[in-house]
Short mmCIF file of C-alpha atoms and ligand atoms in Angstrom, two decimals:
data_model
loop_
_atom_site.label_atom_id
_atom_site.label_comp_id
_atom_site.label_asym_id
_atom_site.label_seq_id
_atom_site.Cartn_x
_atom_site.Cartn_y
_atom_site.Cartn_z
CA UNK A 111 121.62 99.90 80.04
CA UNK A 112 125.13 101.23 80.76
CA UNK A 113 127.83 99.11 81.19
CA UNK A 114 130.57 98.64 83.98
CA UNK A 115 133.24 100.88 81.58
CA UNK A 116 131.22 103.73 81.80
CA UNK A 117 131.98 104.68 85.17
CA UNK A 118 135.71 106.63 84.58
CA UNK A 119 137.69 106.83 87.69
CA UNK A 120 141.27 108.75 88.03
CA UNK A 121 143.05 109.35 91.44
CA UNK A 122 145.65 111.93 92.34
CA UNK A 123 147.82 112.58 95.43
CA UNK A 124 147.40 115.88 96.74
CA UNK A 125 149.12 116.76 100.24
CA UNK A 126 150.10 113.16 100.57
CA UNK A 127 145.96 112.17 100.61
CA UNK A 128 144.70 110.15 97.68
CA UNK A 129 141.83 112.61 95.85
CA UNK A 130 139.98 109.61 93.99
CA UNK A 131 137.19 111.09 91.14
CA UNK A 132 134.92 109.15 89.57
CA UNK A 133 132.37 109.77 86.51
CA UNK A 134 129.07 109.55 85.34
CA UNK A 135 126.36 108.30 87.88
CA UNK A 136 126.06 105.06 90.16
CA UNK A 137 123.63 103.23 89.69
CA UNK A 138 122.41 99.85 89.57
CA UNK A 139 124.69 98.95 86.15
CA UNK A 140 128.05 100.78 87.74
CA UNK A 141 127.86 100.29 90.97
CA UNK A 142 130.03 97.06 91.44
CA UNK A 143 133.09 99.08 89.13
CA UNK A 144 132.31 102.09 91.52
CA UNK A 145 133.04 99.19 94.49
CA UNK A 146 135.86 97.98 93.24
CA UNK A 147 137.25 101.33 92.28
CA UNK A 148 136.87 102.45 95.92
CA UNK A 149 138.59 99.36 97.18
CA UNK A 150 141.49 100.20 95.30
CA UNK A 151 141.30 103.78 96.22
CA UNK A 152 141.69 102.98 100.17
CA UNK A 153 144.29 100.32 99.68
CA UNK A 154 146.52 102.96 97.87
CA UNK A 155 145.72 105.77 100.47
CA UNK A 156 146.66 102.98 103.16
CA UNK A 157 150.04 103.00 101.77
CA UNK A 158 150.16 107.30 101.30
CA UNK A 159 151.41 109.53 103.96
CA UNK A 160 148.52 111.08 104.72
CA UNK A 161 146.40 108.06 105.14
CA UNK A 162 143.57 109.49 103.55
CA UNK A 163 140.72 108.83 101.13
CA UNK A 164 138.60 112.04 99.40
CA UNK A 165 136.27 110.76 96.77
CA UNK A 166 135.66 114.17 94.54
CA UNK A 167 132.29 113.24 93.83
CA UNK A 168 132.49 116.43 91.23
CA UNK A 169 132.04 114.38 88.25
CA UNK A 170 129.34 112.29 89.90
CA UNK A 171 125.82 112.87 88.57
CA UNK A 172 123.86 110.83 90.79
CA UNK A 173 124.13 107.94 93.01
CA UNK A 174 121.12 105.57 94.04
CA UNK A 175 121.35 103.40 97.50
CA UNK A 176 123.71 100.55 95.76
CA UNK A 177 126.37 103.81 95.52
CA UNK A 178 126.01 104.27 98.77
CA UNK A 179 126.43 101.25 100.52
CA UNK A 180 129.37 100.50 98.56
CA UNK A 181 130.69 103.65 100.10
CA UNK A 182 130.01 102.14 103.49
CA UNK A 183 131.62 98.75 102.42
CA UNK A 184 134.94 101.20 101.33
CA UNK A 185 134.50 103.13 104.61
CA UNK A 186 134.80 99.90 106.56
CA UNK A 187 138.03 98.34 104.46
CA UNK A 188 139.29 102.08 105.48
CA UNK A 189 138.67 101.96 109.14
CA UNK A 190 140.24 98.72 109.26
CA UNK A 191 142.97 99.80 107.54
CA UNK A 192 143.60 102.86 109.21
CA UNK A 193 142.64 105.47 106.68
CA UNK A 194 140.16 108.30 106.66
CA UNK A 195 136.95 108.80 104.28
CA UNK A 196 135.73 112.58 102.95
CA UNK A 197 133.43 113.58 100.24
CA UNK A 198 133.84 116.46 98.62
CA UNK A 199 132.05 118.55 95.57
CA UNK A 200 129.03 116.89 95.60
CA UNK A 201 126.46 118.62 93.18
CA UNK A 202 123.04 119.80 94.41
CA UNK A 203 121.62 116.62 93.63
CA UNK A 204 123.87 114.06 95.27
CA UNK A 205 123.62 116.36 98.36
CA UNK A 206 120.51 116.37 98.55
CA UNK A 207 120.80 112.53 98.18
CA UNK A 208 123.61 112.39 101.14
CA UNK A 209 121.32 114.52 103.27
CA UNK A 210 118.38 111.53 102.78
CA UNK A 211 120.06 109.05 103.45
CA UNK A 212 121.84 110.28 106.03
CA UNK A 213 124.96 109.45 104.66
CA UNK A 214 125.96 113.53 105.89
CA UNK A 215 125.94 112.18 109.21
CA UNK A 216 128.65 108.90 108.45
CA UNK A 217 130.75 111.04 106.18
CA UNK A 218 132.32 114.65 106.02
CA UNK A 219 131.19 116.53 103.49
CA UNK A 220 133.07 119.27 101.66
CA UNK A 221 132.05 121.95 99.06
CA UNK A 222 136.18 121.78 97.99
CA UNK A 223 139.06 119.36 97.71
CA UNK A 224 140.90 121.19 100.16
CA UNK A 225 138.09 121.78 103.00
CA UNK A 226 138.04 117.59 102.40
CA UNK A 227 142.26 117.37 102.66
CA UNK B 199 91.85 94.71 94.69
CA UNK B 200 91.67 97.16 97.76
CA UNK B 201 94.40 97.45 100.59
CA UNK B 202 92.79 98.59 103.76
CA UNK B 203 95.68 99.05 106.52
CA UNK B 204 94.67 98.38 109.90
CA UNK B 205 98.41 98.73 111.41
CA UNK B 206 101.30 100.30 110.15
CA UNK B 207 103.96 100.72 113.36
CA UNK B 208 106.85 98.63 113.68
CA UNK B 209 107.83 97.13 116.58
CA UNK B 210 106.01 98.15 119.54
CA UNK B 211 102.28 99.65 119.57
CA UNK B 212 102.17 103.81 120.20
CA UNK B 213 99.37 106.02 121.39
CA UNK B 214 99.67 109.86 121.07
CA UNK B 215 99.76 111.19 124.62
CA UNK B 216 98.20 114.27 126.13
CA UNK B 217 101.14 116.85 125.20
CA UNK B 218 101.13 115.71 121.59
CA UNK B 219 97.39 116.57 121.58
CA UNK B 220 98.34 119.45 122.49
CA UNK B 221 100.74 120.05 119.73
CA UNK B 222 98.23 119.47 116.89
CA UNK B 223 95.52 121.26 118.51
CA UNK B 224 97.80 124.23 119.25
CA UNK B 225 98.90 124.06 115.78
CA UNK B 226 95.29 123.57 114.13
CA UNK B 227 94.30 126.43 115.85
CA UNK B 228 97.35 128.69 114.23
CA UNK B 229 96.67 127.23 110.72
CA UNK B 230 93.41 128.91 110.96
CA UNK B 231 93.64 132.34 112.77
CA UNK B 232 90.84 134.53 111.65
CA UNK B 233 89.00 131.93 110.31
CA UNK B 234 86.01 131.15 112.05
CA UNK B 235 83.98 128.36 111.12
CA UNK B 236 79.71 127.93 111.06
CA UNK B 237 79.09 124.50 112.22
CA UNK B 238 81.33 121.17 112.99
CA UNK B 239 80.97 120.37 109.69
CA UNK B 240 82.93 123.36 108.47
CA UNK B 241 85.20 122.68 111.25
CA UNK B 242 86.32 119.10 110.11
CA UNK B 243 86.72 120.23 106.33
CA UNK B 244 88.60 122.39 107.02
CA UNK B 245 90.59 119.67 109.16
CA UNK B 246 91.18 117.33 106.28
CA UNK B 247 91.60 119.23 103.31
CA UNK B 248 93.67 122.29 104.91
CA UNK B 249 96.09 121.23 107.51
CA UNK B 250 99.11 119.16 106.83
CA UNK B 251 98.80 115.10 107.81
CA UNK B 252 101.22 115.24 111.28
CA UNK B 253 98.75 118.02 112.56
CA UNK B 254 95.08 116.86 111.27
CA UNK B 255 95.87 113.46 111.39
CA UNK B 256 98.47 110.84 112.87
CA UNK B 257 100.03 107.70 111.23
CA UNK B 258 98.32 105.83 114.14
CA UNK B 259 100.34 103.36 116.46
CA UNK B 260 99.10 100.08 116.00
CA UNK B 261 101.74 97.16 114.84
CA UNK B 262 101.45 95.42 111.42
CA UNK B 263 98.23 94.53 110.10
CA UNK B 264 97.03 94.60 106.70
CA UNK B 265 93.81 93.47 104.40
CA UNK B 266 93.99 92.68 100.89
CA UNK B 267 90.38 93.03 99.91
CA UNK B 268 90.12 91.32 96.58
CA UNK B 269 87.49 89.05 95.05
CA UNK B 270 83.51 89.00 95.57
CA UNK B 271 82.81 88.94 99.49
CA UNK B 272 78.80 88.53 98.46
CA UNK B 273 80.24 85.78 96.09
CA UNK B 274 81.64 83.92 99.21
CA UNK B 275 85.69 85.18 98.37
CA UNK B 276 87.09 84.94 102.11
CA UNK B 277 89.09 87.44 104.15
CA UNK B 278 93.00 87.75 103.44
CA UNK B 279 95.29 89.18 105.73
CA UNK B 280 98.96 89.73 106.39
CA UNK B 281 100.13 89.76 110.11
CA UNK B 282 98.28 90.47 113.20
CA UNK B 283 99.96 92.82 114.68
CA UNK B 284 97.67 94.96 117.24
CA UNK B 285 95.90 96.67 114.12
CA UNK B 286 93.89 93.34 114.05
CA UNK B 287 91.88 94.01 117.10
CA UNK B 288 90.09 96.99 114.81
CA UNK B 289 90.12 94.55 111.89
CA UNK B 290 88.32 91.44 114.07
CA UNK B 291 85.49 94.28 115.08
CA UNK B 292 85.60 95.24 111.72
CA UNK B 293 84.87 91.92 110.43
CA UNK B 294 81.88 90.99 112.84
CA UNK B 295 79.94 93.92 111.46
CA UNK B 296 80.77 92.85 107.85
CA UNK B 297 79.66 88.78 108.55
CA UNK B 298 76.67 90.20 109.68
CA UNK B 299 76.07 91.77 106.31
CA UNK B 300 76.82 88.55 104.97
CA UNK B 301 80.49 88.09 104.27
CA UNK B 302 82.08 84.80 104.36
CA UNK B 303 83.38 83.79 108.15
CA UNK B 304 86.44 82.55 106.41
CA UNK B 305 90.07 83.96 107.15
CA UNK B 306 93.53 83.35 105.70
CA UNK B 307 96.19 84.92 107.29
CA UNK B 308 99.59 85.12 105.76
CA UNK B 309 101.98 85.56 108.36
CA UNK B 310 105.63 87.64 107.40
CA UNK B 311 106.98 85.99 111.06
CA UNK B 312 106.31 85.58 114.27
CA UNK B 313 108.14 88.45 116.26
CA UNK B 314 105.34 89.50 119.08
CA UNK B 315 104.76 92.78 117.34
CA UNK B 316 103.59 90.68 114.34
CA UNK B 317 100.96 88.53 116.31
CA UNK B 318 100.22 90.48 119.16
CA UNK B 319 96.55 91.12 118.37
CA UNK B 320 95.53 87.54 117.70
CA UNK B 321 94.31 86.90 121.44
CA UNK B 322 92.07 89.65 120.82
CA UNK B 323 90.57 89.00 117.79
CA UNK B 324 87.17 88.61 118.28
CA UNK B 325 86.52 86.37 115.51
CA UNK B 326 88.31 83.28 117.29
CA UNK B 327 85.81 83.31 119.27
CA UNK B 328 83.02 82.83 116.97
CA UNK B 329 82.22 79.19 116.33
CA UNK B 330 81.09 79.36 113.17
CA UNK B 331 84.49 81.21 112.07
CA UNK B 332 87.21 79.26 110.09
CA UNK B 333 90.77 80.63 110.34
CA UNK B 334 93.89 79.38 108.42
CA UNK B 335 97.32 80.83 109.23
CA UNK B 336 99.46 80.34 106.47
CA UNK B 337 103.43 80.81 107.16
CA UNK B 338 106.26 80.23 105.70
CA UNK B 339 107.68 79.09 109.16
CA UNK B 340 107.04 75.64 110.33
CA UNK B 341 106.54 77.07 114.15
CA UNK B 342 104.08 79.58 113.68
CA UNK B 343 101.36 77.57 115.78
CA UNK B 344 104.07 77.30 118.52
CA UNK B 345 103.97 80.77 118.10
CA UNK B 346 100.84 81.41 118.90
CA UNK B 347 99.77 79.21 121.19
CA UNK B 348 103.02 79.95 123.35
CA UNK B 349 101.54 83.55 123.92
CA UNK B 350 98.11 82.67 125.05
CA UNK B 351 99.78 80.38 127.30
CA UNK B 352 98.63 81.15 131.30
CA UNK B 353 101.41 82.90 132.00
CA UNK B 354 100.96 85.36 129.12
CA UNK B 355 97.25 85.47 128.85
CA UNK B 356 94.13 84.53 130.43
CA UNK B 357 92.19 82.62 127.39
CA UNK B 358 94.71 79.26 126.20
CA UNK B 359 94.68 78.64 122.58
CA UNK B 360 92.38 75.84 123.02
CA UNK B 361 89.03 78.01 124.53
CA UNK B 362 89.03 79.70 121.17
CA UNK B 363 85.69 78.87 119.09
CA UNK B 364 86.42 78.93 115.37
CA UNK B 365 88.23 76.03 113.54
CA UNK B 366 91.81 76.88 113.51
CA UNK B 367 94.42 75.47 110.93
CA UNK B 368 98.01 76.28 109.65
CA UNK B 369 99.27 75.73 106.92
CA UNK B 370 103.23 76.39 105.82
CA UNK B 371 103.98 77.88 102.46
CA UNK B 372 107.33 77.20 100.29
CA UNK B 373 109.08 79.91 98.32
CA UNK B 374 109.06 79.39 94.71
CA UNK B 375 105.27 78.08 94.50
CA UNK B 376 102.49 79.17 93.64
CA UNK B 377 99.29 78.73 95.80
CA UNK B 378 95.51 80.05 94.85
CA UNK B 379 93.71 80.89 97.97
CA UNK B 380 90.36 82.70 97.92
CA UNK B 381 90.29 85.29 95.22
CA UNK B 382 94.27 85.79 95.01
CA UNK B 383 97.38 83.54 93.81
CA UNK B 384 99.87 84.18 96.44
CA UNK B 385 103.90 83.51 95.97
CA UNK B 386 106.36 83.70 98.57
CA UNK B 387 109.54 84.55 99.35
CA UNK B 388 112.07 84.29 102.00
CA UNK B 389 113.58 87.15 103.72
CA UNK B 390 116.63 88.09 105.59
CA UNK B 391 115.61 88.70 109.74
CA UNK B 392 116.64 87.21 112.97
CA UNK B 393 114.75 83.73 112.85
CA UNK B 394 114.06 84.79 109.14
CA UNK B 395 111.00 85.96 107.50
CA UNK B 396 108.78 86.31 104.31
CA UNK B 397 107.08 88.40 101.57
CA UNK B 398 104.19 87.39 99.81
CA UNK B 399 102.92 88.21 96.29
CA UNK B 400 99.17 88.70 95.86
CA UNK B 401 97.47 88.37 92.18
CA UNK B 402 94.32 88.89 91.56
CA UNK B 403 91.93 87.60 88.69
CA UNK B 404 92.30 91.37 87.31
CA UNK B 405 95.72 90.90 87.07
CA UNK B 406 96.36 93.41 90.07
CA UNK B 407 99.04 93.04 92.11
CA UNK B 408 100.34 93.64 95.48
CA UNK B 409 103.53 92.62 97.34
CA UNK B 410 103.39 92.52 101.15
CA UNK B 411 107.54 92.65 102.07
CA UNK B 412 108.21 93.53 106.07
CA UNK B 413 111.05 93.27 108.53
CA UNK B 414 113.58 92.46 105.53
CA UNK B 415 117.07 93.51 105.60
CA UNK B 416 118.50 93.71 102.54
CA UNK B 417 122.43 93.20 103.11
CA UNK B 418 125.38 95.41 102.11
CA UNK B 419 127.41 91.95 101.33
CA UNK B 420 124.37 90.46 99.26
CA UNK B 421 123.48 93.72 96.35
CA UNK B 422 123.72 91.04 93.81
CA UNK B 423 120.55 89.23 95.13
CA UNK B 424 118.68 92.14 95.09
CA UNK B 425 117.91 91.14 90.94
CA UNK B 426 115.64 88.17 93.22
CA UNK B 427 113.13 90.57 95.34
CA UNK B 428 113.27 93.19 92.01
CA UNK B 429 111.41 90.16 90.38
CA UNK B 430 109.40 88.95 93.17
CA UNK B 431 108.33 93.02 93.16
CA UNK B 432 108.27 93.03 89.36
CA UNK B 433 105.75 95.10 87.87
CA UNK B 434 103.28 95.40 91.00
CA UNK B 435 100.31 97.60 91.86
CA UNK B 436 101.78 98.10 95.22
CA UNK B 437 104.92 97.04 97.20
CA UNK B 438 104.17 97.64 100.84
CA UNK B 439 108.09 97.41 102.17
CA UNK B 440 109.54 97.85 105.58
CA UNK B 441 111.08 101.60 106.14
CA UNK B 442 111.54 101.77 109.59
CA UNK B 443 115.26 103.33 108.99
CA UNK B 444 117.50 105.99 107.42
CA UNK B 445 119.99 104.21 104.83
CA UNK B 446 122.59 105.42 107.62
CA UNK B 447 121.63 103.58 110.36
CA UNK B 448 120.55 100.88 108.48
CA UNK B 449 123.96 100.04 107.61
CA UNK B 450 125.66 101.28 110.84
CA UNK B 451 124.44 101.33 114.40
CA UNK B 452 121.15 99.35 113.14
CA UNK B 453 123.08 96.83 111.12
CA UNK B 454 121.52 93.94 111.68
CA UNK B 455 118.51 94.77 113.46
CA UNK B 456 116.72 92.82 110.85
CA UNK B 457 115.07 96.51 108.76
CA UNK B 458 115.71 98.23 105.60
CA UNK B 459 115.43 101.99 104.31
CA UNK B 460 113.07 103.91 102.41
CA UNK B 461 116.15 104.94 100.07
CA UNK B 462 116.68 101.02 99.37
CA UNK B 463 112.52 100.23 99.55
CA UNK B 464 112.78 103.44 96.56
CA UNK B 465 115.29 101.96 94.44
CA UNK B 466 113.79 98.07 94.28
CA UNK B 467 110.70 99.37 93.24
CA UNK B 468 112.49 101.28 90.75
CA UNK B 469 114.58 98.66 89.59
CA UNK B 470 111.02 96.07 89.63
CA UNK B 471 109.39 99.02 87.92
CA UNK B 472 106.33 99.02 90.45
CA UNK B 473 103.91 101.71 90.17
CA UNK B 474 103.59 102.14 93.96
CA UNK B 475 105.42 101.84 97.06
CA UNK B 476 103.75 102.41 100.77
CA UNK B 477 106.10 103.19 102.87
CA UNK B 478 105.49 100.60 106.23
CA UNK B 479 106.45 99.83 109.82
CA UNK B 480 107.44 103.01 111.10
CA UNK B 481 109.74 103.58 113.91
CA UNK B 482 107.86 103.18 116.88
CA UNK B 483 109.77 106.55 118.37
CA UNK B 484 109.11 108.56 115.41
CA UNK B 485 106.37 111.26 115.70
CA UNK B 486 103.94 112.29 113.09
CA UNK B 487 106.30 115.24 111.39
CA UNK B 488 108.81 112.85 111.74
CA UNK B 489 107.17 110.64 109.26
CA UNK B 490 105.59 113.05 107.56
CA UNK B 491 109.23 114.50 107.09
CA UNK B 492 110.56 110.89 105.75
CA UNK B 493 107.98 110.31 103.56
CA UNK B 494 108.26 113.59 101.79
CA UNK B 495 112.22 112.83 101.61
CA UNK B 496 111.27 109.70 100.05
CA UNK B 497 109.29 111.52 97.16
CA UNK B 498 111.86 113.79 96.73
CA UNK B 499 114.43 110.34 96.31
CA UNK B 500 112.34 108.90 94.10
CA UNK B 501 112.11 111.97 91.53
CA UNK B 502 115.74 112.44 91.80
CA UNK B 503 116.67 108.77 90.90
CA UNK B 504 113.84 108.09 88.66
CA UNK B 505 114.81 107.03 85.25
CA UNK B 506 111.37 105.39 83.78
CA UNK B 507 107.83 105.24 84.68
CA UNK B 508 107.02 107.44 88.05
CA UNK B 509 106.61 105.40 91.45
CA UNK B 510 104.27 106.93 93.24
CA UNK B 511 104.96 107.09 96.78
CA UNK B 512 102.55 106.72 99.79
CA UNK B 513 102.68 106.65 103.24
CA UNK B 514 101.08 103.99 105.23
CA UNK B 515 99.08 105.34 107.98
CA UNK B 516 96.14 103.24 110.12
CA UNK B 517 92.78 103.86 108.37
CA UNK B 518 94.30 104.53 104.85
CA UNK B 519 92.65 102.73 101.68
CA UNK B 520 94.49 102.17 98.58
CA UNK B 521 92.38 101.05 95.53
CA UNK B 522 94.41 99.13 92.89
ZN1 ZN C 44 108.33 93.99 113.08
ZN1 ZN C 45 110.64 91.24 113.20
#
């Protein structure tokens, strides 16, 4: 089983938006890291000019339902806090995943950073 | 053990009207331009074996009804069943042909909860009517004969509680025991839905399992007790789980409404490393591609986040048998 370190996370500003990328895959062993990553991710775009969140999911193999909802959890600390959620650079497989769930339909979702921005 | 599904639909009972006919005959009839067939026979194997489910077949309409078939019925091993939603008007007929043969006039129910889509076919199960007939309604609610009697009361339905023949009993269940009852141990567990509900776990003497887990919400704010229903899943035959919604509307618009997702149903199996998964109470406004659409989605989940053993992934449709 993977631990909680696994999942790597690093967060740039681009165009006054915070581009947040995490790691590896999301699953049931990273999931609560990918959570609290998030959090963190919104509270620093809250205080950003652009009041924005993209998660670069780029770097993201997979992501099972515990992923996603933890996205929803993020997307409501967000709306709350005034800040806008993208997704961008998801690979074939975690689109396919979005498209599922449905999670294309709560979310805009971006083939590049920039479309997302 | 053998799972025989009598109703499937969530919610509200559905019956294929006269335009949707249409649709599948119109669409039979495409599937099999040119061909011309000899006899009926010909005609219906080439029905089941060459057109897709939504157009040969439906996923029925009848609410929540489901028989675990497990035991020796010419050995005396009673009925078991979980719900009785309007699937167990079929089952009741069902059953009066099979006590003929000689099975045991004995039936325990086991009862997820009480919403009317769940017991909405016990006024006309036929046999409550049959004197020599011994029912026992086990539920983890304390109100469940309130339940029922409340909705054969006169201004509901025509025949009170009390007319009914057979010997009636209830019986309420608590989560974290372990109960033997006909042929099967049963264990239950609570569940999160408006006035709450429960799952039960079904073993029998083979060591086969199945889990019978409807109208559960499992919450966004409550992941970390998901390691609870992984182990009350653990290792079964089949989990028959609730998938009336997308993962989407689960946790937005239908937040709340008491359901969970066939992405979630998917990844507790996974994680409880269960070797099937029927997929259960559909949307009542779904059609037949549109299940037939989800469930295929769900396969498609399930090979994309699988990281052991494969979980096979079925559909639950009235009429379908699954051997264990
Ligand atoms: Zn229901
Ligand atoms: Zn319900």
């Amino acid at each position: 089983m993977r631990k909680a370190e696994d999942m790597q996370w690093s967060s740039t500003e681009r165009q006054g938006c915070v581009v947040a990328s995490p790691d590896g895959r999301v699953d049931e062993a990273t999931a609560q890291a990918f959570a609290d990553h998030l959090a963190s991710s919104v509270t620093l775009a809250a205080e950003s000019p652009g009041r924005k969140l993209v998660v670069d999911f780029a770097g993201l193999d997979y992501m099972s339902s515990r992923g996603l909802r933890a996205l929803t959890l993020a997307k409501r600390q967000a709306d709350t806090a005034g800040v806008t959620m993208a997704l961008a650079r998801p690979n074939a497989v975690m689109r396919e995943i979005l498209a599922i769930s449905r999670y294309d339909k709560l979310f805009p979702v971006s083939d590049t950073i920039e479309g997302a921005l | 053990m053998l799972i025989r599904f009598w109703g499937t639909r969530g919610s509200l009972p559905v019956a294929a009207t006269a335009s949707i006919v249409q649709e599948k005959v119109a669409g039979a009839l495409l599937a099999a331009s040119g061909r011309s067939f000899a006899d009926l026979d010909e005609a219906r194997a080439f029905t089941r074996n060459e057109l897709d489910f939504a157009t040969g077949g439906t996923f029925g309409g009848a609410t929540t009804c489901v028989e675990i078939a497990a035991g020796d019925p010419d050995a005396g091993d009673p009925y078991i069943l979980c719900d009785m939603g309007s699937g167990l008007r079929s089952f009741g007929l069902d059953a009066m042909r099979r006590c003929a043969a000689g099975h045991a006039r004995v039936y325990h129910f086991f009862m997820s909860h009480l919403h009317w889509d769940h017991i909405m076919g016990f006024p006309f199960f036929v046999p409550a009517f049959d004197p020599n007939a011994h029912i026992v309604i086990h539920s983890g609610h304390e109100d469940a004969e309130t339940a029922l009697r409340r909705q054969q009361e006169e201004i509901s339905f025509p025949v009170a509680f009390d007319w009914l023949r057979a010997k009636i009993e209830f019986r309420t269940l608590k989560p974290g025991e372990v109960y033997q009852i006909g042929a099967v141990q049963v264990e239950v567990m609570e569940q999160h839905h408006s006035h709450s509900s429960f799952g039960y776990r079904f073993t029998d003497a083979d060591g086969k399992i199945a889990v019978f887990s409807t109208d559960s919400e499992h919450k966004m704010e409550k992941m970390h007790g998901e390691a609870d229903v992984e182990a009350f899943f653990g290792n079964a035959d089949l989990v028959i789980c609730d998938t009336m919604y997308s993962l989407a509307d689960s946790v937005s618009m239908k937040e709340d409404w008491g359901h969970s997702s066939n992405v979630v149903a998917i990844d507790l199996c996974h994680g409880a490393r269960a070797k099937r998964l029927a997929l259960f109470h559909h949307e009542p406004v779904y059609s037949d591609a549109d299940i037939a659409r989800m469930h295929a989605e769900s396969i498609r989940y399930e090979e994309l986040t699988r990281e052991h053993a494969p979980l096979e992934v079925l559909c639950a449709y009235d009429g379908l048998e699954v051997v264990l």
